[in-house]
Short mmCIF file of C-alpha atoms and ligand atoms in Angstrom, two decimals:
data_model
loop_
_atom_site.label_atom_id
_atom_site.label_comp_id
_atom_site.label_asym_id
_atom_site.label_seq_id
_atom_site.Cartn_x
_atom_site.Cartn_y
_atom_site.Cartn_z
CA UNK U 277 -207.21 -1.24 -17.90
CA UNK U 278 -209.90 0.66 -16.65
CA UNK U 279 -212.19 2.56 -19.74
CA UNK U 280 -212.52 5.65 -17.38
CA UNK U 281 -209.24 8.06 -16.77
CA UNK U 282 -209.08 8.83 -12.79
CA UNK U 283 -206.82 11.23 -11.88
CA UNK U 284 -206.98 10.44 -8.22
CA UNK U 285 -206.05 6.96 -8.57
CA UNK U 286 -206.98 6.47 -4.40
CA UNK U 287 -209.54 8.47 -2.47
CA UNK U 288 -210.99 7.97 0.71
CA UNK U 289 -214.23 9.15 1.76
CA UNK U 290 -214.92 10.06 5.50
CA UNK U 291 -212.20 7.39 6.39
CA UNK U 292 -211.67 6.49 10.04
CA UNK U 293 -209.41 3.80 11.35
CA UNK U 294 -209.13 2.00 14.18
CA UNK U 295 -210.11 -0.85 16.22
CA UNK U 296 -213.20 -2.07 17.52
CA UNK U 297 -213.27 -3.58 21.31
CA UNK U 298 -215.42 -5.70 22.65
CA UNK U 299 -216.30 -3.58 25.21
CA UNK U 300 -216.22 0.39 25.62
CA UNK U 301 -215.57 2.66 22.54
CA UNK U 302 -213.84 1.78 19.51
CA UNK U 303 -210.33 2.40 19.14
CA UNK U 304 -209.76 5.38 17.02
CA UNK U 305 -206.89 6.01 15.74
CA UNK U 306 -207.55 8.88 12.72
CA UNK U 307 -211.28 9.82 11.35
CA UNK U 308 -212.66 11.63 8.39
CA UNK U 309 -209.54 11.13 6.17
CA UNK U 310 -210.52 12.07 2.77
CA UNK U 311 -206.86 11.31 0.85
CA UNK U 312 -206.02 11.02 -2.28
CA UNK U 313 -203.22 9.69 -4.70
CA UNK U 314 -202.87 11.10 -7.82
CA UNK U 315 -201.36 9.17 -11.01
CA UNK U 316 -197.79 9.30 -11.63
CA UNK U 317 -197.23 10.17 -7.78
CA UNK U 318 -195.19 8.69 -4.61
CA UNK U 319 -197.05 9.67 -1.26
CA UNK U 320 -194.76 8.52 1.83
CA UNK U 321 -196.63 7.90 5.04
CA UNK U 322 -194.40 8.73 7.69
CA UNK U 323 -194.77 8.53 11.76
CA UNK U 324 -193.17 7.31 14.79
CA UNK U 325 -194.16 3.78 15.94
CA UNK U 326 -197.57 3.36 17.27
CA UNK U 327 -199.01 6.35 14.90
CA UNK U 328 -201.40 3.48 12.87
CA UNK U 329 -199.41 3.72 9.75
CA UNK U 330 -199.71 -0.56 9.62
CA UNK U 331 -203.15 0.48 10.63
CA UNK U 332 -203.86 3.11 7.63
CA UNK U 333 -201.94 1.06 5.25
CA UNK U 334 -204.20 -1.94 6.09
CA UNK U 335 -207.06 -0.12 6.07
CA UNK U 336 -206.49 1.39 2.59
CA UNK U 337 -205.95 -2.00 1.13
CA UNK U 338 -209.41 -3.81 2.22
CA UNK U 339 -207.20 -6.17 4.59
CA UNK U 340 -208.77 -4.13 7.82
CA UNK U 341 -212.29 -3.39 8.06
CA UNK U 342 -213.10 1.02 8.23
CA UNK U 343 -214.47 2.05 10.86
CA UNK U 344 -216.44 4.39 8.93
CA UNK U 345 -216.17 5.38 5.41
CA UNK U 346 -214.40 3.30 2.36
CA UNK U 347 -211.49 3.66 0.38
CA UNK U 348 -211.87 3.87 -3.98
CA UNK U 349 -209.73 2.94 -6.09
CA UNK U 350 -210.40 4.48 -9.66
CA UNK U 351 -213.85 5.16 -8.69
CA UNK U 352 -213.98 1.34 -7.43
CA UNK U 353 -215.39 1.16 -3.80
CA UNK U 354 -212.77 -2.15 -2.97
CA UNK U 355 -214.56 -3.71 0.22
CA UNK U 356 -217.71 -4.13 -2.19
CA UNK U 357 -214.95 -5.78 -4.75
CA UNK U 358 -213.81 -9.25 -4.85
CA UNK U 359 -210.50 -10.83 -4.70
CA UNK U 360 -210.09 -11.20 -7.97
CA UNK U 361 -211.07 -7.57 -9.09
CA UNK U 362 -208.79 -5.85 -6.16
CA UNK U 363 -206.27 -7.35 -7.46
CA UNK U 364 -206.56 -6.09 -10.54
CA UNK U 365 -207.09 -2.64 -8.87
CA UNK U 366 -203.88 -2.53 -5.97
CA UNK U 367 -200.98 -4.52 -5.40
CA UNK U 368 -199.48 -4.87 -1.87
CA UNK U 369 -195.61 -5.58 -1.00
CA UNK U 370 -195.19 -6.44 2.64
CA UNK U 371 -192.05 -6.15 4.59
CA UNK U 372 -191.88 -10.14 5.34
CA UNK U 373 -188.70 -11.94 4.22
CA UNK U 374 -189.64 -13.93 1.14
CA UNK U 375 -188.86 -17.58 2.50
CA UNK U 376 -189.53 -19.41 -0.86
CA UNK U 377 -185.93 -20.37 -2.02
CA UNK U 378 -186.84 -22.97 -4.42
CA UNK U 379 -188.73 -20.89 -6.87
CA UNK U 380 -187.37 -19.14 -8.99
CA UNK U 381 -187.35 -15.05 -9.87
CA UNK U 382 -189.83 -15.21 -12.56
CA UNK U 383 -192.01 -17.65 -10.99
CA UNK U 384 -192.57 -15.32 -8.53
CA UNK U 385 -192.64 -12.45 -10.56
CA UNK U 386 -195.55 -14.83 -12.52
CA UNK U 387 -197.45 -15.15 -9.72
CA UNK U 388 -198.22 -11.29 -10.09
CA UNK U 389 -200.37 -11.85 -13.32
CA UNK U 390 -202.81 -14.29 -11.25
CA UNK U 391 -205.31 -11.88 -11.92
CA UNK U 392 -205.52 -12.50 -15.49
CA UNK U 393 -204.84 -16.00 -15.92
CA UNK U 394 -207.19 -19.06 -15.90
CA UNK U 395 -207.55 -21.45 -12.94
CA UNK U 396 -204.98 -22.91 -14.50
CA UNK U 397 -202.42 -20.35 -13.93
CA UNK U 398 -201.35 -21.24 -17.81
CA UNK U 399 -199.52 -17.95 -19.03
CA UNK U 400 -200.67 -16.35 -22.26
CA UNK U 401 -198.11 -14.26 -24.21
CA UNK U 402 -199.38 -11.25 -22.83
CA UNK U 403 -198.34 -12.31 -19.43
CA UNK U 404 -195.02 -13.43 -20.12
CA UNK U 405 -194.34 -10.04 -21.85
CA UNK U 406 -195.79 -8.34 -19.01
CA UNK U 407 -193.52 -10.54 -16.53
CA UNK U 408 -190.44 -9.37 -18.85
CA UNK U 409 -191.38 -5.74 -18.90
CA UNK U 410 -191.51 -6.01 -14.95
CA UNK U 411 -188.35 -7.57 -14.71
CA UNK U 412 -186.82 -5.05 -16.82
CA UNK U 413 -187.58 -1.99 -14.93
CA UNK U 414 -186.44 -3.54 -12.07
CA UNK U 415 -182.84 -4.66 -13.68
CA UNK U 416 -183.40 -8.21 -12.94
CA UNK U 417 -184.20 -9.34 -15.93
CA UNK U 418 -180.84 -11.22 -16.82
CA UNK U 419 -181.10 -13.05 -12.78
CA UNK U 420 -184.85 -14.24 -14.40
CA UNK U 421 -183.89 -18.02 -14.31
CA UNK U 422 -182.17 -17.61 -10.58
CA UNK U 423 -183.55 -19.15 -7.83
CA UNK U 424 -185.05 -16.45 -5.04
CA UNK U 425 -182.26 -17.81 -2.60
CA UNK U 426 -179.56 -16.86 -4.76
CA UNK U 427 -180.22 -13.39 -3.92
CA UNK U 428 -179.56 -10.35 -1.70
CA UNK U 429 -181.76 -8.73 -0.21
CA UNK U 430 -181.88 -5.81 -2.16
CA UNK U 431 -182.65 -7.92 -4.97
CA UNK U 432 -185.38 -9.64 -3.38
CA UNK U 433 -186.98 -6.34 -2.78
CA UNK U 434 -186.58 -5.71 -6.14
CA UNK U 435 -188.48 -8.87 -7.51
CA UNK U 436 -191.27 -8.10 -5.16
CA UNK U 437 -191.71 -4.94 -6.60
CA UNK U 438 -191.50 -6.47 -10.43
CA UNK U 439 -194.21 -8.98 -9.14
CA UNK U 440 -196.36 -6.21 -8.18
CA UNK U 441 -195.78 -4.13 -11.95
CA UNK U 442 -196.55 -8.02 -13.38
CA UNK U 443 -199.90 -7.61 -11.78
CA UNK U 444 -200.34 -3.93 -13.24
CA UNK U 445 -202.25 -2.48 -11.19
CA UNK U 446 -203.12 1.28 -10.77
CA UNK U 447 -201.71 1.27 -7.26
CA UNK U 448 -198.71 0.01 -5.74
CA UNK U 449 -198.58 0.11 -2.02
CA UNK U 450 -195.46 -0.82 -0.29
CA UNK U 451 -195.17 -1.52 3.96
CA UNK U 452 -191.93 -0.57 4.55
CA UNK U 453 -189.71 -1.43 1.46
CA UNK U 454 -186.51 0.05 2.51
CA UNK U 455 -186.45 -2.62 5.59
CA UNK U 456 -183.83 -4.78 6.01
CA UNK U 457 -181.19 -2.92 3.62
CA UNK U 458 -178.18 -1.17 4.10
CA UNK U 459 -178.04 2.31 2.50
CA UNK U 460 -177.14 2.53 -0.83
CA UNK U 461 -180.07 -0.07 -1.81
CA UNK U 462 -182.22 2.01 0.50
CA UNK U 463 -181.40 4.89 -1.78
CA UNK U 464 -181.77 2.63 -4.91
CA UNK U 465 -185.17 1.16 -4.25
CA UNK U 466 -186.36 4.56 -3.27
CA UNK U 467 -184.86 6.23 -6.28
CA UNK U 468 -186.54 3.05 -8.24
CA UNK U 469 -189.99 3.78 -6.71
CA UNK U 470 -189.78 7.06 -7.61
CA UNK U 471 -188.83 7.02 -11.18
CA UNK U 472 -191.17 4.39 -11.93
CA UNK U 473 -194.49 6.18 -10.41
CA UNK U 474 -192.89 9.12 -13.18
CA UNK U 475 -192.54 6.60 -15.91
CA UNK U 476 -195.66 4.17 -15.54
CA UNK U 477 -198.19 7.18 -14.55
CA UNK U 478 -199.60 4.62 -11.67
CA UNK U 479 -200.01 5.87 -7.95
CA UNK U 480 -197.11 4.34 -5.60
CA UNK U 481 -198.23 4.51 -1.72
CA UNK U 482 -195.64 3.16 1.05
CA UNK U 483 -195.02 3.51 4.60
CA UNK U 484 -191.53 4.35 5.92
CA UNK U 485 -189.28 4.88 8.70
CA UNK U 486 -186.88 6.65 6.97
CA UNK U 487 -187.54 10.40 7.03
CA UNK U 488 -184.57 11.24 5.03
CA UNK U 489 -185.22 9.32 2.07
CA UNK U 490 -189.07 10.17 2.17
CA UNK U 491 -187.92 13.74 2.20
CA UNK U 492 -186.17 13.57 -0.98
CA UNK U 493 -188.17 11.54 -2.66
CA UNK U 494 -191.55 11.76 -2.22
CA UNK U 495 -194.31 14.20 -4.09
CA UNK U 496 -196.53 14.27 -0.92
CA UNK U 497 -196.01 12.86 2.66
CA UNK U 498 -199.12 11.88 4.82
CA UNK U 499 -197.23 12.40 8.32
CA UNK U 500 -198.64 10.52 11.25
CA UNK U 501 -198.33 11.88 14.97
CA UNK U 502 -199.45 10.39 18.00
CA UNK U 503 -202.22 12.58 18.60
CA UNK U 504 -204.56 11.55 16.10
CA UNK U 505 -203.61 13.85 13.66
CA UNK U 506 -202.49 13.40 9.77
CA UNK U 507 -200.67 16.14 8.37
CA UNK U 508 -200.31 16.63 4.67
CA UNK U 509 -198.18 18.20 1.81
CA UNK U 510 -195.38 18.47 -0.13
CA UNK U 511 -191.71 17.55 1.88
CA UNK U 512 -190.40 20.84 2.05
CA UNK U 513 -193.90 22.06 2.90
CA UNK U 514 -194.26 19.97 5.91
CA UNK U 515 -190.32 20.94 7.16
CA UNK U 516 -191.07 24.72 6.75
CA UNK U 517 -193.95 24.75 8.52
CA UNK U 518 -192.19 22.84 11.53
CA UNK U 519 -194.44 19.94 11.13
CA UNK U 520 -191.68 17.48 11.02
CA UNK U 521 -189.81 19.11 13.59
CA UNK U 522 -192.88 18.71 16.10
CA UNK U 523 -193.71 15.32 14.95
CA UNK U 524 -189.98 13.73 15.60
CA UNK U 525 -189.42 16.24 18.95
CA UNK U 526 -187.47 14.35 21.40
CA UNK U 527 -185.19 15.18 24.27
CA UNK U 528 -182.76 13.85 22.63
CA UNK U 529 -182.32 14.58 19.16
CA UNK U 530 -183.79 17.93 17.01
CA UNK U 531 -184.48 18.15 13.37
CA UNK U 532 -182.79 20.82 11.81
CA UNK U 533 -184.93 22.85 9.93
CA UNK U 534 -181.44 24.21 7.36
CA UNK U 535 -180.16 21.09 6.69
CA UNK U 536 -183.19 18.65 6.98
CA UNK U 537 -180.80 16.65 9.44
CA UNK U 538 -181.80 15.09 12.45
CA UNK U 539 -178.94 16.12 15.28
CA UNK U 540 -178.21 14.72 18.17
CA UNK U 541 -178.57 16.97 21.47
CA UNK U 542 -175.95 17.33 23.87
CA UNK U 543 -174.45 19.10 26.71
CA UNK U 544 -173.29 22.72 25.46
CA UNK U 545 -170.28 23.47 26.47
CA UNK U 546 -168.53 27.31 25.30
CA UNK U 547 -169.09 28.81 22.55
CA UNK U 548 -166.45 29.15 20.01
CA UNK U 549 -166.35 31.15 16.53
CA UNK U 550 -165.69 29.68 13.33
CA UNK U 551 -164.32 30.91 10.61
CA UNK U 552 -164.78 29.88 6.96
CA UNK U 553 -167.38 28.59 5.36
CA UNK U 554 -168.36 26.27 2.88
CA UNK U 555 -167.87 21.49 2.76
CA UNK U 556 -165.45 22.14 5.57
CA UNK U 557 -167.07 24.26 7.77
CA UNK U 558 -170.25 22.14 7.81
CA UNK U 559 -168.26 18.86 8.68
CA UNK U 560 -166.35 21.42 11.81
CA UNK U 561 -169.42 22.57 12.99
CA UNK U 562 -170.72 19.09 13.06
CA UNK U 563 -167.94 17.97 15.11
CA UNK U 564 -168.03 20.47 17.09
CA UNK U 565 -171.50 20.19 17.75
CA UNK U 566 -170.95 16.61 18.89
CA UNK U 567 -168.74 17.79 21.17
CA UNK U 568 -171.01 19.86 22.69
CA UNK U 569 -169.56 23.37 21.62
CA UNK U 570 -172.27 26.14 20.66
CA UNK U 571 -171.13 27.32 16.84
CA UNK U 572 -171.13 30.99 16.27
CA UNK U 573 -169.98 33.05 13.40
CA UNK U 574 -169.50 35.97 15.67
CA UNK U 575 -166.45 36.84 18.32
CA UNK U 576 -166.25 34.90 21.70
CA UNK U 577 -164.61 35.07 24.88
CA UNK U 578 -162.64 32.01 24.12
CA UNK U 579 -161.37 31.12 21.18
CA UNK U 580 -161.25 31.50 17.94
CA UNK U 581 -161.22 27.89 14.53
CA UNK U 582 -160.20 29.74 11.05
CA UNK U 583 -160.43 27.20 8.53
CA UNK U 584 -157.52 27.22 5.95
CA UNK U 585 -159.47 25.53 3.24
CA UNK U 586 -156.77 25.61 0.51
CA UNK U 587 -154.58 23.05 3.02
CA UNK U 588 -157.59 21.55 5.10
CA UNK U 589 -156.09 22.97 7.67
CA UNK U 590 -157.56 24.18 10.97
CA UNK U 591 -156.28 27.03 12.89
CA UNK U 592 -156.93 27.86 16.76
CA UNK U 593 -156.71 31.12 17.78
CA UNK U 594 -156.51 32.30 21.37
CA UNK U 595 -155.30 34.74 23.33
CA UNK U 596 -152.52 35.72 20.71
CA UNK U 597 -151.88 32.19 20.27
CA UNK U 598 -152.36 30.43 17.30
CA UNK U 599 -152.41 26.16 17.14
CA UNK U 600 -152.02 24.59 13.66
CA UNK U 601 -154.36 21.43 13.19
CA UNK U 602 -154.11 18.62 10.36
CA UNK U 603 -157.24 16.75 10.93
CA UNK U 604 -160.45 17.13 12.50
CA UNK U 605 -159.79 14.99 15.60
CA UNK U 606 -156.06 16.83 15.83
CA UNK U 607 -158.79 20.16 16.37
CA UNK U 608 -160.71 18.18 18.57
CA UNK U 609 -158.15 17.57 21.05
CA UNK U 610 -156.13 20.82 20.42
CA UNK U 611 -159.68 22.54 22.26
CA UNK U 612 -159.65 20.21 25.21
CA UNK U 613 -156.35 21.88 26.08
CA UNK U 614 -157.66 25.39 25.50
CA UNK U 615 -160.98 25.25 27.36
N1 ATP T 161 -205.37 -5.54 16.75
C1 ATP T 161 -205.30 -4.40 17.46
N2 ATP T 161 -206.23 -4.11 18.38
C2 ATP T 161 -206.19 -2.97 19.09
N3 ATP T 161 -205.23 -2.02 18.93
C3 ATP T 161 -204.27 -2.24 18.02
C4 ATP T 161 -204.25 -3.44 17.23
N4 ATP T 161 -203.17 -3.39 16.40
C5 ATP T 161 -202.55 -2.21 16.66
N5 ATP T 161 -203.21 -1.54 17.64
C6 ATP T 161 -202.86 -0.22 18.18
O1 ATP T 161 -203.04 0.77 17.17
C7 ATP T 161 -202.01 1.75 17.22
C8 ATP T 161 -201.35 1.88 15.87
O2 ATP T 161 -200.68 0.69 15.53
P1 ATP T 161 -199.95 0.49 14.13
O3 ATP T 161 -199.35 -0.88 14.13
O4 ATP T 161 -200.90 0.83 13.04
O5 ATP T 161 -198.83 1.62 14.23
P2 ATP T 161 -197.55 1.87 13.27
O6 ATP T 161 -197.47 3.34 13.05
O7 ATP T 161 -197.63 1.00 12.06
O8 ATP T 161 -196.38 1.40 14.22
P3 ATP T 161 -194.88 0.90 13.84
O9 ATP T 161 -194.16 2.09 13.26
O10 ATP T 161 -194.34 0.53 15.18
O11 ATP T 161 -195.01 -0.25 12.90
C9 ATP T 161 -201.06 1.30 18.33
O12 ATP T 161 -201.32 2.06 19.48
C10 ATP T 161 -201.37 -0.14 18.53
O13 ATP T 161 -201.17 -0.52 19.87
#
């Protein structure tokens, strides 16, 4: 543990990154970053592919030389640093596939405290309570004696994130943790991450595709765009000001500013009112949406949905007429006779 208390866990100074070429000029990708992770926070770094997230991420860690500047970790300069005393500074999870079946969870969960133990790799009791601890806060503590193999691969993320508490370190970064899961242990590892930059006051630093789950959980998202540029703040900050909106613009999709949604664009067809408001008017409008129908709360020339939310019901008016639906898709093909 370090005698001096750094708020800022990570700073850079005058960062650029990039790539030098043999010949011409270097490859720049984003210069003069001066960042900064506090203690007890998660910072997503967010982009679309190509922005030089690996490249940042890399960068941060020592594994890719600066192009100017240098990156501190509690007041630490780490290229100056050996290998030894970075890792006692930052742990890294990658997004590789463990392929080590024989060993099991808390060998590699041990292999976190190599740090602090002699060439020998013999563990004191310090370590082993430290491996525990890790375990623990991940939930994996009863699967300790399993073999790596044995598990899924939300599990597997999980270890890899108890081997880098094991090496307690003042920053965690992660490359892409979320990869390779299906949703709920997307939302679990995120929810994990987030609760235990809260509870172990270090700094937690990852990169991400996923702009939904960065959006709820993060403190502060670095957000990449193609243009060289690195946009900072808060989530909601970065949605209000239509930063995420411009980053992610495509012809086919939008992000919707309300809902923090990404939506799909299609054809528009007529525009139809709706009536009612509330779980089942969001899920109409969506479908309706989809379908390529403009939503409007006001009066149209064609016809009219009234939700009958007591029955989840739907209800089409026109011209006099009046069409009782059961089910969403029932609505859906009640219009296509309509319009
Ligand atoms: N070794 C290299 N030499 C030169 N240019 C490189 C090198 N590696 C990556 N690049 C370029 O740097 C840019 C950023 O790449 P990087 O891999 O950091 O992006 P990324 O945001 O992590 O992408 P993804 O989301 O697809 O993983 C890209 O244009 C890429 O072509």
């Amino acid at each position: 543990m370090s005698q001096n208390y750094f708020k800022d866990i990570l700073e850079t100074d005058g960062l650029s990154i990039g790539y030098k070429q043999r010949r011409g000029e270097d490859l720049c990708l984003l210069s003069d970053l001066n960042l900064t992770v506090r203690r007890g926070e998660l910072v997503c770094l967010l982009g679309p592919n190509g922005s030089g997230k690996s490249t940042l991420m890399r960068t941060i860690a020592g594994l890719q030389a600066p192009l100017k500047g240098r990156t501190l970790v509690e007041g630490v300069p780490i290229r100056e640093r050996n290998f030894g005393e970075i890792a006692r500074l930052l742990s890294i999870v990658l997004t590789e596939r463990l392929q080590v079946g024989n060993l099991s969870v808390y060998h590699i969960v041990s292999l976190g405290r190599h740090p602090y133990t002699s060439w020998m790799g013999r563990l004191s009791d310090k370590d082993e309570s430290m491996i525990k601890w890790a375990l623990e806060q991940v939930g994996l503590w009863k699967y300790a004696n399993k073999f790596i193999n044995q598990l899924s691969d939300g599990e597997r993320q999980r270890v890899m994130i108890a081997k880098a508490l094991a090496q307690d370190t003042p920053l965690i970064m992660l490359d892409e943790p979320t990869a390779h899961l299906d949703l709920p242990n997307r939302v679990e590892i995120m929810r994990l991450l987030r609760n235990l930059a809260k509870e172990t006051d270090k700094a937690i630093l990852l990169s991400t595709h996923e702009l939904d789950l960065a959006l709820q959980a993060a403190d502060i998202i670095w957000l990449m765009s193609k243009n060289n540029d690195l946009k900072i703040g808060a989530p909601e900050d970065l949605v209000l000001s239509g930063s995420i909106e411009d980053t992610f613009k495509n012809k086919s999709f939008s992000f919707d500013r309300k809902t923090g949604n990404f939506i799909m664009n299609y054809q528009k067809k007529q525009k139809i009112q709706l009536v009612g408001n509330d779980v089942m008017g969001f899920w109409t409008q969506r479908a309706l949406s989809r379908e390529g129908y403009q939503v409007t709360r006001e009066k149209t020339d064609y016809c009219s949905i009234h939700l009958i939310e007591d029955r989840m019901e739907w209800e089409i008016h026109s011209n006099g007429e009046v069409t009782n639906c059961k089910s969403i898709q029932d609505l859906l093909l009640g219009l296509n006779t309509y319009l």
